[in-house]
Amino acid sequence: MNLGRIPAKTAAIEPQREALIDVPNDRRICFGELDERIRRLANALCTDLGLHKGDRVAILSRNCIQYMEIFCAAARCGLIALPLNWRLSEPELLRLLEDGEPAVLMYSDEYASTADSLLKTCQVPHSFVFSEAAGCSYEHLLASASSEEPVYADEVEPNDPVLILYTGGTTGQSKGALHTHHSLFMGMLNQTVAERIVASDVYMLTGQMFHIPVALAMNYMAHGCPVVLINFEAKLALEVIQRERVSAFLGITTMINWMMAVENFGDYDLS
């Protein structure tokens, strides 16, 4: 069991099938290209940078294609993704970095100044920035790495940790909740039954990938479904549902109420 291999199945069967639709960055990627980039990143992390099984990979970004690449690449070669909540203050983010002790920090250019400030205080051996512009250090890292299947992928076991999610800290400081490949898989299995997922679905990820919604999105990808990434705003969500023919999304009551309050709500095709 290796959750990082989820995109590989559809990439082998139907490589041109759309995998991710990145609305904020106006970018789309198919399963074939996505899986190649995941393999390259996994090789870059373990072979080129010398990371070892169990090392943590911190991520600071809003929802985007690169986020899913990093998550899958880490899982593919036995590393642990450490998503950071960008809504936190710098001191709070610093505490998470000091607690999680990541070997690498990957961040979007939107949070470059925050990352620079954090890296001056917290010792993280490697850091890379990604953006939609060519020439960023993240793209250089991928370009220089092998596209072969990572040799470490076969060493990943079901009970190996794959994800650390920090809790809300309602009764004290946030605590790192550790998920394994198996624990996330069982959640995905429950979701598949409860939501009756089929290959023709189109899933819209309204939650942020720094928490459990990233696993929900990966589960739809495991069924070969396209996943639409947005940063939630009520009118935008309705427009995207109509344009991309979205059939499923996770939304709390407040979000649904906001959507229903959008002017001319009844004019949107939500069929």
mmCIF file of C-alpha atoms in Angstrom:
data_model
loop_
_atom_site.group_PDB
_atom_site.id
_atom_site.type_symbol
_atom_site.label_atom_id
_atom_site.label_comp_id
_atom_site.label_asym_id
_atom_site.label_seq_id
_atom_site.Cartn_x
_atom_site.Cartn_y
_atom_site.Cartn_z
ATOM 1 C CA MET A 1 0.000 0.000 0.000
ATOM 2 C CA ASN A 2 1.503 3.304 -1.136
ATOM 3 C CA LEU A 3 -0.836 6.300 -1.385
ATOM 4 C CA GLY A 4 1.762 8.162 -3.421
ATOM 5 C CA ARG A 5 1.060 5.777 -6.290
ATOM 6 C CA ILE A 6 -2.596 6.784 -6.572
ATOM 7 C CA PRO A 7 -2.142 8.819 -9.794
ATOM 8 C CA ALA A 8 -0.031 6.039 -11.371
ATOM 9 C CA LYS A 9 -2.981 3.747 -12.102
ATOM 10 C CA THR A 10 -4.911 6.224 -14.241
ATOM 11 C CA ALA A 11 -1.644 7.486 -15.746
ATOM 12 C CA ALA A 12 -0.987 3.957 -17.021
ATOM 13 C CA ILE A 13 -4.526 3.370 -18.297
ATOM 14 C CA GLU A 14 -5.536 6.789 -19.631
ATOM 15 C CA PRO A 15 -2.596 9.227 -19.354
ATOM 16 C CA GLN A 16 -4.403 12.100 -21.092
ATOM 17 C CA ARG A 17 -7.316 12.033 -18.658
ATOM 18 C CA GLU A 18 -7.554 15.273 -16.711
ATOM 19 C CA ALA A 19 -6.305 14.937 -13.142
ATOM 20 C CA LEU A 20 -6.231 18.417 -11.583
ATOM 21 C CA ILE A 21 -7.877 21.685 -12.571
ATOM 22 C CA ASP A 22 -6.132 24.510 -10.724
ATOM 23 C CA VAL A 23 -8.638 27.379 -10.880
ATOM 24 C CA PRO A 24 -6.612 30.027 -8.943
ATOM 25 C CA ASN A 25 -3.619 29.574 -11.254
ATOM 26 C CA ASP A 26 -5.616 28.858 -14.446
ATOM 27 C CA ARG A 27 -3.748 25.599 -15.013
ATOM 28 C CA ARG A 28 -4.757 22.038 -15.864
ATOM 29 C CA ILE A 29 -2.741 18.825 -15.772
ATOM 30 C CA CYS A 30 -3.425 15.276 -16.959
ATOM 31 C CA PHE A 31 -2.640 12.094 -15.025
ATOM 32 C CA GLY A 32 0.315 11.201 -17.255
ATOM 33 C CA GLU A 33 2.110 14.507 -16.742
ATOM 34 C CA LEU A 34 1.200 14.630 -13.056
ATOM 35 C CA ASP A 35 2.602 11.168 -12.366
ATOM 36 C CA GLU A 36 5.855 11.962 -14.178
ATOM 37 C CA ARG A 37 6.319 15.114 -12.097
ATOM 38 C CA ILE A 38 5.584 13.133 -8.918
ATOM 39 C CA ARG A 39 8.243 10.550 -9.844
ATOM 40 C CA ARG A 40 10.756 13.295 -10.593
ATOM 41 C CA LEU A 41 10.083 15.056 -7.301
ATOM 42 C CA ALA A 42 10.289 11.819 -5.311
ATOM 43 C CA ASN A 43 13.665 11.044 -6.897
ATOM 44 C CA ALA A 44 14.852 14.597 -6.281
ATOM 45 C CA LEU A 45 13.938 14.390 -2.587
ATOM 46 C CA CYS A 46 15.452 10.996 -1.825
ATOM 47 C CA THR A 47 18.223 10.530 -4.381
ATOM 48 C CA ASP A 48 19.383 14.080 -5.088
ATOM 49 C CA LEU A 49 18.787 15.685 -1.673
ATOM 50 C CA GLY A 50 19.485 12.515 0.296
ATOM 51 C CA LEU A 51 16.333 12.491 2.424
ATOM 52 C CA HIS A 52 15.566 9.246 4.239
ATOM 53 C CA LYS A 53 12.373 7.341 4.998
ATOM 54 C CA GLY A 54 10.465 9.159 7.733
ATOM 55 C CA ASP A 55 11.911 12.604 7.016
ATOM 56 C CA ARG A 56 9.339 15.401 6.939
ATOM 57 C CA VAL A 57 8.512 17.679 3.986
ATOM 58 C CA ALA A 58 6.839 20.932 5.073
ATOM 59 C CA ILE A 59 4.499 22.746 2.671
ATOM 60 C CA LEU A 60 3.335 26.366 2.887
ATOM 61 C CA SER A 61 0.869 27.292 0.150
ATOM 62 C CA ARG A 62 -2.728 27.710 -0.837
ATOM 63 C CA ASN A 63 -4.377 25.011 -2.957
ATOM 64 C CA CYS A 64 -2.493 24.351 -6.198
ATOM 65 C CA ILE A 65 -1.195 21.538 -8.407
ATOM 66 C CA GLN A 66 2.260 21.657 -6.815
ATOM 67 C CA TYR A 67 0.702 20.931 -3.419
ATOM 68 C CA MET A 68 -0.657 17.608 -4.658
ATOM 69 C CA GLU A 69 2.653 16.829 -6.369
ATOM 70 C CA ILE A 70 4.554 17.333 -3.110
ATOM 71 C CA PHE A 71 2.075 15.317 -1.073
ATOM 72 C CA CYS A 72 2.150 12.367 -3.501
ATOM 73 C CA ALA A 73 5.911 12.497 -4.026
ATOM 74 C CA ALA A 74 6.565 12.413 -0.291
ATOM 75 C CA ALA A 75 4.207 9.478 0.142
ATOM 76 C CA ARG A 76 5.677 7.673 -2.868
ATOM 77 C CA CYS A 77 9.151 7.406 -1.344
ATOM 78 C CA GLY A 78 8.311 6.984 2.346
ATOM 79 C CA LEU A 79 8.566 10.594 3.481
ATOM 80 C CA ILE A 80 5.989 12.408 5.628
ATOM 81 C CA ALA A 81 4.103 15.476 4.400
ATOM 82 C CA LEU A 82 3.894 18.300 6.952
ATOM 83 C CA PRO A 83 1.329 20.847 5.691
ATOM 84 C CA LEU A 84 1.395 24.283 7.319
ATOM 85 C CA ASN A 85 -1.727 26.350 7.917
ATOM 86 C CA TRP A 86 -1.052 29.655 6.132
ATOM 87 C CA ARG A 87 -3.656 31.376 8.320
ATOM 88 C CA LEU A 88 -1.374 31.044 11.353
ATOM 89 C CA SER A 89 0.928 33.805 12.539
ATOM 90 C CA GLU A 90 4.692 33.537 12.053
ATOM 91 C CA PRO A 91 5.337 32.571 15.707
ATOM 92 C CA GLU A 92 2.735 29.802 15.396
ATOM 93 C CA LEU A 93 4.246 28.554 12.134
ATOM 94 C CA LEU A 94 7.693 28.656 13.694
ATOM 95 C CA ARG A 95 6.526 26.428 16.545
ATOM 96 C CA LEU A 96 5.174 23.861 14.067
ATOM 97 C CA LEU A 97 8.480 23.823 12.190
ATOM 98 C CA GLU A 98 10.432 23.415 15.409
ATOM 99 C CA ASP A 99 8.110 20.631 16.527
ATOM 100 C CA GLY A 100 7.946 18.789 13.185
ATOM 101 C CA GLU A 101 11.647 19.236 12.321
ATOM 102 C CA PRO A 102 11.229 19.034 8.523
ATOM 103 C CA ALA A 103 14.191 18.259 6.281
ATOM 104 C CA VAL A 104 12.812 20.522 3.560
ATOM 105 C CA LEU A 105 10.353 23.410 3.247
ATOM 106 C CA MET A 106 8.509 23.951 -0.024
ATOM 107 C CA TYR A 107 6.461 27.108 -0.393
ATOM 108 C CA SER A 108 4.631 29.166 -2.998
ATOM 109 C CA ASP A 109 5.987 32.563 -3.993
ATOM 110 C CA GLU A 110 2.938 34.122 -2.294
ATOM 111 C CA TYR A 111 4.522 33.200 1.051
ATOM 112 C CA ALA A 112 8.143 33.889 0.113
ATOM 113 C CA SER A 113 8.600 36.662 2.691
ATOM 114 C CA THR A 114 7.050 34.523 5.437
ATOM 115 C CA ALA A 115 9.268 31.580 4.510
ATOM 116 C CA ASP A 116 12.383 33.759 4.435
ATOM 117 C CA SER A 117 11.602 35.038 7.905
ATOM 118 C CA LEU A 118 10.957 31.533 9.259
ATOM 119 C CA LEU A 119 14.136 30.126 7.732
ATOM 120 C CA LYS A 120 16.230 32.799 9.431
ATOM 121 C CA THR A 121 15.095 31.484 12.811
ATOM 122 C CA CYS A 122 14.447 27.776 12.200
ATOM 123 C CA GLN A 123 17.134 25.502 10.761
ATOM 124 C CA VAL A 124 15.613 23.645 7.794
ATOM 125 C CA PRO A 125 18.309 21.988 5.634
ATOM 126 C CA HIS A 126 16.606 22.557 2.256
ATOM 127 C CA SER A 127 14.002 24.979 0.888
ATOM 128 C CA PHE A 128 12.412 25.500 -2.521
ATOM 129 C CA VAL A 129 9.941 28.031 -3.882
ATOM 130 C CA PHE A 130 7.395 27.286 -6.591
ATOM 131 C CA SER A 131 5.390 29.597 -8.807
ATOM 132 C CA GLU A 132 3.612 29.549 -12.152
ATOM 133 C CA ALA A 133 6.530 31.455 -13.670
ATOM 134 C CA ALA A 134 9.369 29.459 -15.209
ATOM 135 C CA GLY A 135 12.748 29.300 -13.533
ATOM 136 C CA CYS A 136 11.788 28.839 -9.879
ATOM 137 C CA SER A 137 13.954 26.554 -7.732
ATOM 138 C CA TYR A 138 11.169 23.943 -7.497
ATOM 139 C CA GLU A 139 11.033 23.507 -11.273
ATOM 140 C CA HIS A 140 14.828 23.308 -11.466
ATOM 141 C CA LEU A 141 14.718 20.549 -8.868
ATOM 142 C CA LEU A 142 12.234 18.523 -10.929
ATOM 143 C CA ALA A 143 14.010 19.116 -14.225
ATOM 144 C CA SER A 144 17.294 17.752 -12.921
ATOM 145 C CA ALA A 145 15.791 14.565 -11.438
ATOM 146 C CA SER A 146 15.099 11.165 -12.989
ATOM 147 C CA SER A 147 11.603 10.335 -14.226
ATOM 148 C CA GLU A 148 12.024 6.635 -13.402
ATOM 149 C CA GLU A 149 9.966 4.997 -10.673
ATOM 150 C CA PRO A 150 11.675 5.829 -7.347
ATOM 151 C CA VAL A 151 13.570 2.826 -6.000
ATOM 152 C CA TYR A 152 12.319 3.644 -2.485
ATOM 153 C CA ALA A 153 8.641 3.257 -3.442
ATOM 154 C CA ASP A 154 8.673 -0.516 -2.930
ATOM 155 C CA GLU A 155 9.953 -0.087 0.631
ATOM 156 C CA VAL A 156 6.834 1.779 1.798
ATOM 157 C CA GLU A 157 4.676 -0.255 4.206
ATOM 158 C CA PRO A 158 0.979 0.253 5.116
ATOM 159 C CA ASN A 159 1.770 1.322 8.683
ATOM 160 C CA ASP A 160 4.455 3.826 7.664
ATOM 161 C CA PRO A 161 3.499 7.415 8.574
ATOM 162 C CA VAL A 162 2.571 9.591 5.611
ATOM 163 C CA LEU A 163 1.005 12.789 6.962
ATOM 164 C CA ILE A 164 1.183 15.014 10.040
ATOM 165 C CA LEU A 165 -1.831 17.271 10.538
ATOM 166 C CA TYR A 166 -1.710 19.790 13.358
ATOM 167 C CA THR A 167 -4.876 20.035 15.441
ATOM 168 C CA GLY A 168 -6.747 23.239 16.124
ATOM 169 C CA GLY A 169 -5.234 23.570 19.580
ATOM 170 C CA THR A 170 -8.570 24.374 21.239
ATOM 171 C CA THR A 171 -7.323 23.095 24.617
ATOM 172 C CA GLY A 172 -3.696 24.163 24.298
ATOM 173 C CA GLN A 173 -0.984 24.206 21.674
ATOM 174 C CA SER A 174 -1.636 22.383 18.391
ATOM 175 C CA LYS A 175 -0.533 18.762 18.390
ATOM 176 C CA GLY A 176 0.736 16.827 15.400
ATOM 177 C CA ALA A 177 -1.719 14.032 14.528
ATOM 178 C CA LEU A 178 0.144 11.302 12.668
ATOM 179 C CA HIS A 179 -1.592 9.389 9.855
ATOM 180 C CA THR A 180 -0.289 6.260 8.173
ATOM 181 C CA HIS A 181 -0.910 5.049 4.633
ATOM 182 C CA HIS A 182 -3.316 2.481 6.094
ATOM 183 C CA SER A 183 -5.255 4.887 8.327
ATOM 184 C CA LEU A 184 -5.844 7.293 5.442
ATOM 185 C CA PHE A 185 -6.770 4.418 3.133
ATOM 186 C CA MET A 186 -9.456 3.222 5.556
ATOM 187 C CA GLY A 187 -10.899 6.733 5.661
ATOM 188 C CA MET A 188 -10.904 6.769 1.865
ATOM 189 C CA LEU A 189 -12.709 3.422 1.815
ATOM 190 C CA ASN A 190 -15.408 4.779 4.123
ATOM 191 C CA GLN A 191 -15.741 7.881 1.948
ATOM 192 C CA THR A 192 -16.060 5.793 -1.214
ATOM 193 C CA VAL A 193 -19.028 3.901 0.243
ATOM 194 C CA ALA A 194 -20.676 6.912 1.901
ATOM 195 C CA GLU A 195 -20.406 9.199 -1.130
ATOM 196 C CA ARG A 196 -20.922 6.437 -3.722
ATOM 197 C CA ILE A 197 -17.920 7.582 -5.740
ATOM 198 C CA VAL A 198 -17.817 6.551 -9.400
ATOM 199 C CA ALA A 199 -15.254 7.217 -12.129
ATOM 200 C CA SER A 200 -17.490 9.766 -13.867
ATOM 201 C CA ASP A 201 -17.494 12.105 -10.835
ATOM 202 C CA VAL A 202 -15.805 15.507 -10.839
ATOM 203 C CA TYR A 203 -14.742 16.579 -7.353
ATOM 204 C CA MET A 204 -14.308 20.195 -6.228
ATOM 205 C CA LEU A 205 -11.925 20.673 -3.314
ATOM 206 C CA THR A 206 -13.321 23.586 -1.301
ATOM 207 C CA GLY A 207 -11.250 22.942 1.818
ATOM 208 C CA GLN A 208 -7.569 23.758 2.165
ATOM 209 C CA MET A 209 -4.950 21.094 1.499
ATOM 210 C CA PHE A 210 -3.221 21.807 4.805
ATOM 211 C CA HIS A 211 -5.821 19.558 6.424
ATOM 212 C CA ILE A 212 -7.739 16.318 5.848
ATOM 213 C CA PRO A 213 -9.574 17.460 2.652
ATOM 214 C CA VAL A 214 -6.361 16.633 0.749
ATOM 215 C CA ALA A 215 -7.046 12.946 1.445
ATOM 216 C CA LEU A 216 -10.639 13.284 0.276
ATOM 217 C CA ALA A 217 -9.407 14.726 -3.014
ATOM 218 C CA MET A 218 -6.818 11.976 -3.424
ATOM 219 C CA ASN A 219 -9.554 9.383 -2.991
ATOM 220 C CA TYR A 220 -11.489 10.773 -5.948
ATOM 221 C CA MET A 221 -8.258 10.706 -7.958
ATOM 222 C CA ALA A 222 -7.890 7.024 -7.007
ATOM 223 C CA HIS A 223 -11.112 6.451 -8.953
ATOM 224 C CA GLY A 224 -9.747 8.350 -11.961
ATOM 225 C CA CYS A 225 -11.854 11.444 -11.251
ATOM 226 C CA PRO A 226 -10.692 14.985 -12.039
ATOM 227 C CA VAL A 227 -10.257 17.185 -8.979
ATOM 228 C CA VAL A 228 -10.968 20.910 -9.209
ATOM 229 C CA LEU A 229 -8.911 23.084 -6.858
ATOM 230 C CA ILE A 230 -10.296 26.398 -5.646
ATOM 231 C CA ASN A 231 -9.814 28.769 -2.740
ATOM 232 C CA PHE A 232 -13.406 29.023 -1.597
ATOM 233 C CA GLU A 233 -15.562 32.003 -2.448
ATOM 234 C CA ALA A 234 -19.309 31.467 -2.828
ATOM 235 C CA LYS A 235 -19.882 32.969 -6.289
ATOM 236 C CA LEU A 236 -16.702 31.377 -7.642
ATOM 237 C CA ALA A 237 -17.784 27.966 -6.344
ATOM 238 C CA LEU A 238 -21.101 28.213 -8.218
ATOM 239 C CA GLU A 239 -19.367 29.313 -11.409
ATOM 240 C CA VAL A 240 -16.901 26.439 -11.195
ATOM 241 C CA ILE A 241 -19.608 23.848 -10.482
ATOM 242 C CA GLN A 242 -21.429 24.993 -13.609
ATOM 243 C CA ARG A 243 -18.350 25.273 -15.846
ATOM 244 C CA GLU A 244 -16.547 22.066 -14.834
ATOM 245 C CA ARG A 245 -19.692 19.955 -14.286
ATOM 246 C CA VAL A 246 -18.758 19.287 -10.660
ATOM 247 C CA SER A 247 -20.717 16.402 -9.147
ATOM 248 C CA ALA A 248 -19.347 16.355 -5.582
ATOM 249 C CA PHE A 249 -17.781 18.610 -2.996
ATOM 250 C CA LEU A 250 -17.469 18.894 0.772
ATOM 251 C CA GLY A 251 -19.033 22.019 2.205
ATOM 252 C CA ILE A 252 -20.049 22.947 5.714
ATOM 253 C CA THR A 253 -23.465 24.536 6.292
ATOM 254 C CA THR A 254 -22.071 28.074 6.383
ATOM 255 C CA MET A 255 -20.465 27.668 2.965
ATOM 256 C CA ILE A 256 -23.657 26.274 1.446
ATOM 257 C CA ASN A 257 -25.690 29.123 2.950
ATOM 258 C CA TRP A 258 -23.266 31.649 1.418
ATOM 259 C CA MET A 259 -23.627 29.958 -1.965
ATOM 260 C CA MET A 260 -27.419 29.989 -1.766
ATOM 261 C CA ALA A 261 -27.308 33.702 -0.884
ATOM 262 C CA VAL A 262 -25.443 34.602 -4.097
ATOM 263 C CA GLU A 263 -27.480 36.863 -6.359
ATOM 264 C CA ASN A 264 -29.382 34.908 -9.020
ATOM 265 C CA PHE A 265 -28.512 31.597 -7.341
ATOM 266 C CA GLY A 266 -31.315 29.871 -9.241
ATOM 267 C CA ASP A 267 -29.747 30.754 -12.600
ATOM 268 C CA TYR A 268 -26.683 28.533 -12.058
ATOM 269 C CA ASP A 269 -26.779 25.046 -13.608
ATOM 270 C CA LEU A 270 -26.058 22.766 -10.670
ATOM 271 C CA SER A 271 -27.466 19.634 -12.279
#
